CSV table of C-alpha atoms in Angstrom, one decimal:
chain,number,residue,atom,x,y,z
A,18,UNK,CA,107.8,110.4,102.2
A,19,UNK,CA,109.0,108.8,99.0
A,20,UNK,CA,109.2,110.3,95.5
A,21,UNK,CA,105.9,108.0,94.5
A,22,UNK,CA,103.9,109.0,98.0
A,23,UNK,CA,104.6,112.8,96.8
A,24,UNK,CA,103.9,112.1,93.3
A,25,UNK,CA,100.6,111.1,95.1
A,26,UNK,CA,100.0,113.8,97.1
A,27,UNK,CA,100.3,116.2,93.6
A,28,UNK,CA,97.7,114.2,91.6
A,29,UNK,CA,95.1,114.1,94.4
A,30,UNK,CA,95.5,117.5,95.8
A,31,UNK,CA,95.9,119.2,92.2
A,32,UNK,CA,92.3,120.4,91.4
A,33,UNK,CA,92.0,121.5,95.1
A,34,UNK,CA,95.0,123.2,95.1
A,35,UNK,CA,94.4,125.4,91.9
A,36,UNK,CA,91.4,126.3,93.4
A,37,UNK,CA,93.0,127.2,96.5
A,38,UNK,CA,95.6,129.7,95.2
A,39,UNK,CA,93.0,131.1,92.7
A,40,UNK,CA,91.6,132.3,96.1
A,41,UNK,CA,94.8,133.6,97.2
A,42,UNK,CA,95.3,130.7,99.7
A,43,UNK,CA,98.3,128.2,100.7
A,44,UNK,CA,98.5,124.5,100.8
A,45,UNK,CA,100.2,123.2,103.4
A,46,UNK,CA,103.5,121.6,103.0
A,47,UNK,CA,103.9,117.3,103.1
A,48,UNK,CA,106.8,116.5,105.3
A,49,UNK,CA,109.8,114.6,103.4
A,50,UNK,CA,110.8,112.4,106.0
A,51,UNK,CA,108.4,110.3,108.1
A,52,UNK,CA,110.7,107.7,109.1
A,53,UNK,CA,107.6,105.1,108.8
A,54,UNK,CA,109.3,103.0,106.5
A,55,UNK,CA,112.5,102.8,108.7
A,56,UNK,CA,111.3,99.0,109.6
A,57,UNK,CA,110.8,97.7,105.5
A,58,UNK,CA,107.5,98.8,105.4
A,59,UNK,CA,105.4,101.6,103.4
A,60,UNK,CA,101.8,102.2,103.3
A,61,UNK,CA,99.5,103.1,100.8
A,62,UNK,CA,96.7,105.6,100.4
A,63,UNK,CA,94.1,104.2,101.5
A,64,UNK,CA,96.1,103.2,104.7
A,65,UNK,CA,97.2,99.7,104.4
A,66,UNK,CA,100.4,98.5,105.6
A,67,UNK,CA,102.6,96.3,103.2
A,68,UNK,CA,105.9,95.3,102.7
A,69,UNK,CA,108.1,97.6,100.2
A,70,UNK,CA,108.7,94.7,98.1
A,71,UNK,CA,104.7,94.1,97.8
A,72,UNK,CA,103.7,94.4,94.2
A,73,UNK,CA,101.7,97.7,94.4
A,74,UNK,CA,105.4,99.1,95.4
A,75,UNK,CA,106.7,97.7,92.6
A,76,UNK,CA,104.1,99.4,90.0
A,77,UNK,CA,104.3,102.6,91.4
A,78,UNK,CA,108.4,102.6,91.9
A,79,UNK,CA,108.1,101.8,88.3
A,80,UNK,CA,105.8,104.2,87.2
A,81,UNK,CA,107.6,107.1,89.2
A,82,UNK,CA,110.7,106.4,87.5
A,83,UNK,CA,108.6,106.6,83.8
A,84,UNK,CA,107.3,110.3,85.1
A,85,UNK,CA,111.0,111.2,85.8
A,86,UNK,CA,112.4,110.3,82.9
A,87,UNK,CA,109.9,112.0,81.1
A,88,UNK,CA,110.9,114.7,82.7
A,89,UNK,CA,114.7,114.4,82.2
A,90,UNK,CA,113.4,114.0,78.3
A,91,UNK,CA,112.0,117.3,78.2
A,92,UNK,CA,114.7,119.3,79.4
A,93,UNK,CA,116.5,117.7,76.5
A,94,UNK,CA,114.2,119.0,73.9
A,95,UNK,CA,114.8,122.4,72.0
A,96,UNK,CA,111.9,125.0,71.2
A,97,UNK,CA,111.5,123.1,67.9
A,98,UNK,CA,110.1,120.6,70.0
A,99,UNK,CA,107.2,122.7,72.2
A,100,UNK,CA,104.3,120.7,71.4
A,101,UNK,CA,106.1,117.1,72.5
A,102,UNK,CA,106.9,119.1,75.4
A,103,UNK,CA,103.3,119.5,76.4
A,104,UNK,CA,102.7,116.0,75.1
A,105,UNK,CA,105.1,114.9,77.6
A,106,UNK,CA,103.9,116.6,80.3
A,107,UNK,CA,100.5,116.0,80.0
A,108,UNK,CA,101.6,112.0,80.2
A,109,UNK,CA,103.1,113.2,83.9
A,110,UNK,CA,100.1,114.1,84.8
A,111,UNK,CA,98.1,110.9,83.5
A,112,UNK,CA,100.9,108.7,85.4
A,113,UNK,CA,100.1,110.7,88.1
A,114,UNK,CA,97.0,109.8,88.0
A,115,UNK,CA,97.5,106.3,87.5
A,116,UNK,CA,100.0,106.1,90.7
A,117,UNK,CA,96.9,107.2,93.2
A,118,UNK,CA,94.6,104.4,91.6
A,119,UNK,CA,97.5,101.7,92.4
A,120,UNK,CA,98.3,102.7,96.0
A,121,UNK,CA,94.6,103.4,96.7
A,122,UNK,CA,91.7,100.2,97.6
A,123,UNK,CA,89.1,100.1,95.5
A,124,UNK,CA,86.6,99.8,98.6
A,125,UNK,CA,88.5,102.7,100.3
A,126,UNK,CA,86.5,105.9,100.8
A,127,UNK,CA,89.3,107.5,98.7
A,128,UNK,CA,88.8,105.3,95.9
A,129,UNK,CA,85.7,107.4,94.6
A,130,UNK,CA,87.7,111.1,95.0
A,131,UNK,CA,90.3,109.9,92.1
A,132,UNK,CA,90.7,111.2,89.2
A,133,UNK,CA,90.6,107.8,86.9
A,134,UNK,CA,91.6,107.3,83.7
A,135,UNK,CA,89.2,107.2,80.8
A,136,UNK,CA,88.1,106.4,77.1
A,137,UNK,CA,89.2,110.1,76.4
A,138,UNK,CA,92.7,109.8,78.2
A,139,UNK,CA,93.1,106.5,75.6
A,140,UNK,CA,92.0,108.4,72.7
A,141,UNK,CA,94.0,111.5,73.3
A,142,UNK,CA,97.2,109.8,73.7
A,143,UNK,CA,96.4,107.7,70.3
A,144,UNK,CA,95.5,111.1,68.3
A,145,UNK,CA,99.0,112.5,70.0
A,146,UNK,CA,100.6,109.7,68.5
A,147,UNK,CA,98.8,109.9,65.4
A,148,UNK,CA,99.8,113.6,65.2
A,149,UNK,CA,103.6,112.7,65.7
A,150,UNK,CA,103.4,109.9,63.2
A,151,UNK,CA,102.0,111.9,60.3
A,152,UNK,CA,105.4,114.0,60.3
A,153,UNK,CA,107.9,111.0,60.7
A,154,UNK,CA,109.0,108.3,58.0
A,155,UNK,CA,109.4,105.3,60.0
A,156,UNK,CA,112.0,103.1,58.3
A,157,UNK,CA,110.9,99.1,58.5
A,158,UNK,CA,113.3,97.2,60.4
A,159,UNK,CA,114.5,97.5,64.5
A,160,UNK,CA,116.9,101.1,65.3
A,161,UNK,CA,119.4,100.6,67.6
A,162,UNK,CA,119.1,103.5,70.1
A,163,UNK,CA,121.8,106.5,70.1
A,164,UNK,CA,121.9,106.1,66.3
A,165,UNK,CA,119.3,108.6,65.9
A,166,UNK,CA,121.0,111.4,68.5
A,167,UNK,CA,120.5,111.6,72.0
A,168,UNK,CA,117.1,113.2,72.2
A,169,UNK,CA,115.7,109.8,70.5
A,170,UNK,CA,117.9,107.8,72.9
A,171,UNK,CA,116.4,109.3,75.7
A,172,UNK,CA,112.6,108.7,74.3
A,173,UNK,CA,113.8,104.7,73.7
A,174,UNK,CA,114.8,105.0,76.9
A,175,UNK,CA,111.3,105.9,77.7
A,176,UNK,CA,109.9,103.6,75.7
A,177,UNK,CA,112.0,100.9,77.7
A,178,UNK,CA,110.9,102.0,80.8
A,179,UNK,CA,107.2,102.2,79.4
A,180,UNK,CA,107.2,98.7,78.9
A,181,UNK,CA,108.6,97.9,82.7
A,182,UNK,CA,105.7,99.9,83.4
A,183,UNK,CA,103.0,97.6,81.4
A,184,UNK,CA,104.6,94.4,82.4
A,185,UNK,CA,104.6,95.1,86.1
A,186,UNK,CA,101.0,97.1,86.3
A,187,UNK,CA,100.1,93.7,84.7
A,188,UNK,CA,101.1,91.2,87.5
A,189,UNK,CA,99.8,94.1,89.8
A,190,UNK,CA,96.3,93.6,88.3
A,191,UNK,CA,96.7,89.9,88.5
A,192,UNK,CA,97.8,90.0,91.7
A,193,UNK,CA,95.8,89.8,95.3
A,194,UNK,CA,95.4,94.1,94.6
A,195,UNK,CA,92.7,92.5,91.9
A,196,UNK,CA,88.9,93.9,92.8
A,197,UNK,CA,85.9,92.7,90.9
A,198,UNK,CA,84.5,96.4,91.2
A,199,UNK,CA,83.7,97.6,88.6
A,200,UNK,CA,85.0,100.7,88.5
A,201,UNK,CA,88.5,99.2,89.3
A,202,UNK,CA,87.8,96.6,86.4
A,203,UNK,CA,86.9,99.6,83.8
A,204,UNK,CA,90.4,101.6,85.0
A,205,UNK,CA,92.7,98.5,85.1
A,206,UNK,CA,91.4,98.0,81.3
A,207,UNK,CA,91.6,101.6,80.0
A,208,UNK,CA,95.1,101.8,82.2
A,209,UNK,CA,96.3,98.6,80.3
A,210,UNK,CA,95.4,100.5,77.2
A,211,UNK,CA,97.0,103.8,78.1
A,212,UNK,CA,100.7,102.0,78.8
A,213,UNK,CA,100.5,99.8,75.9
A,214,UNK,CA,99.7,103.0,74.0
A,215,UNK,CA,103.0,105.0,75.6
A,216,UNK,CA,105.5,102.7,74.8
A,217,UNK,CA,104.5,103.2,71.0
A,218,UNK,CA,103.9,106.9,71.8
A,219,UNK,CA,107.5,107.1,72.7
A,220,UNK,CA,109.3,104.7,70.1
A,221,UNK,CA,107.2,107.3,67.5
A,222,UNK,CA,108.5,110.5,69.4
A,223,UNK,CA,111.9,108.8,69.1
A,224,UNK,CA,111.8,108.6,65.5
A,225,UNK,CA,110.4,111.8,65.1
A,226,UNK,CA,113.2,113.5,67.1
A,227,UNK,CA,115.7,111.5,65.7
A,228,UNK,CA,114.9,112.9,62.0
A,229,UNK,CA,114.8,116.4,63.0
């Protein structure tokens, strides 16, 4: 199983899970190594085979590597910095989330169990920003990362990765994964938005760390 497949496997069995160890249950365990993609092949969710080079591998390769360095950025943050922390995390979850829409058919059975990204996942991530912004003086003119310390570094390392992220879930969206569903149409849009949003989420958080 690769890091994106388990990333998978979290956001889709999260809600059932929680309820599961409310009630004093266990989920079972995913096994690591499958050996199905010994041949240059993985498959997605919904159970199509492709090539690992296909383009939905490519969005979600990229996407796992934005919810890991999100990650590595909050073990870098001090106390000072809590509510980023949660910020941060709550944008691994939304990734999350955004990984098991790409590697999932729109006309798969599993399509209508996701949990898809909304107006309010847009809006919260522009209200976190918001909040972040109100407490940083943004000086005009580009920053050269590491000038600012290595917390901001990391975060324009983010915001870097961010952008991969946009560029690629673009051409995915373009690509032969596009579905004239409308409930794909209405995600790929608000997804668009979300990324767009996160790169200037973490260029803000940069500059917010970088003055503290």
């Amino acid at each position: 199983m690769t890091s994106w497949q388990a990333a998978l496997v979290a956001a889709l069995a999260f809600a059932s899970n929680s309820k599961n160890n409310l009630q004093g249950g266990k989920s079972a365990a995913a096994p690591v190594t499958t050996k199905n993609g010994d041949k240059g092949s993985s498959r997605l969710f919904s159970g199509e085979t492709l090539p690992k080079d296909d383009i939905h591998f490519e969005v979600l390769g990229n996407l796992d590597e934005l919810s890991s360095l999100t990650g590595l950025i909050r073990t870098r943050l001090d106390p000072q910095f809590s509510s980023l922390n949660t910020d941060l995390r709550e944008i691994q979850k939304i990734l999350h989330d955004i990984m098991a829409a790409c590697a999932t058919n729109p006309a798969s059975p599993q399509w209508d169990k996701l949990p898809l990204i909304s107006q309010d996942t847009v809006n919260w991530l522009e209200a976190a920003q918001e909040a972040i912004k109100s407490q940083t003086n943004i000086a005009p003119g580009f920053v050269i990362p590491g000038d600012q310390g290595p917390v901001a570094a990391w975060l324009d390392f983010g915001r870097a990765v961010a952008r991969r992220c946009e560029r690629s879930f673009s051409a995915f969206a373009a690509s032969g994964a596009a579905s004239q569903q409308e409930s794909w149409q209405a995600n790929t849009l608000l997804t668009r938005q979300f990324l767009n949003r996160l790169s200037d989420f973490m260029f803000i958080a940069a500059r917010y760390a970088g003055s503290r």
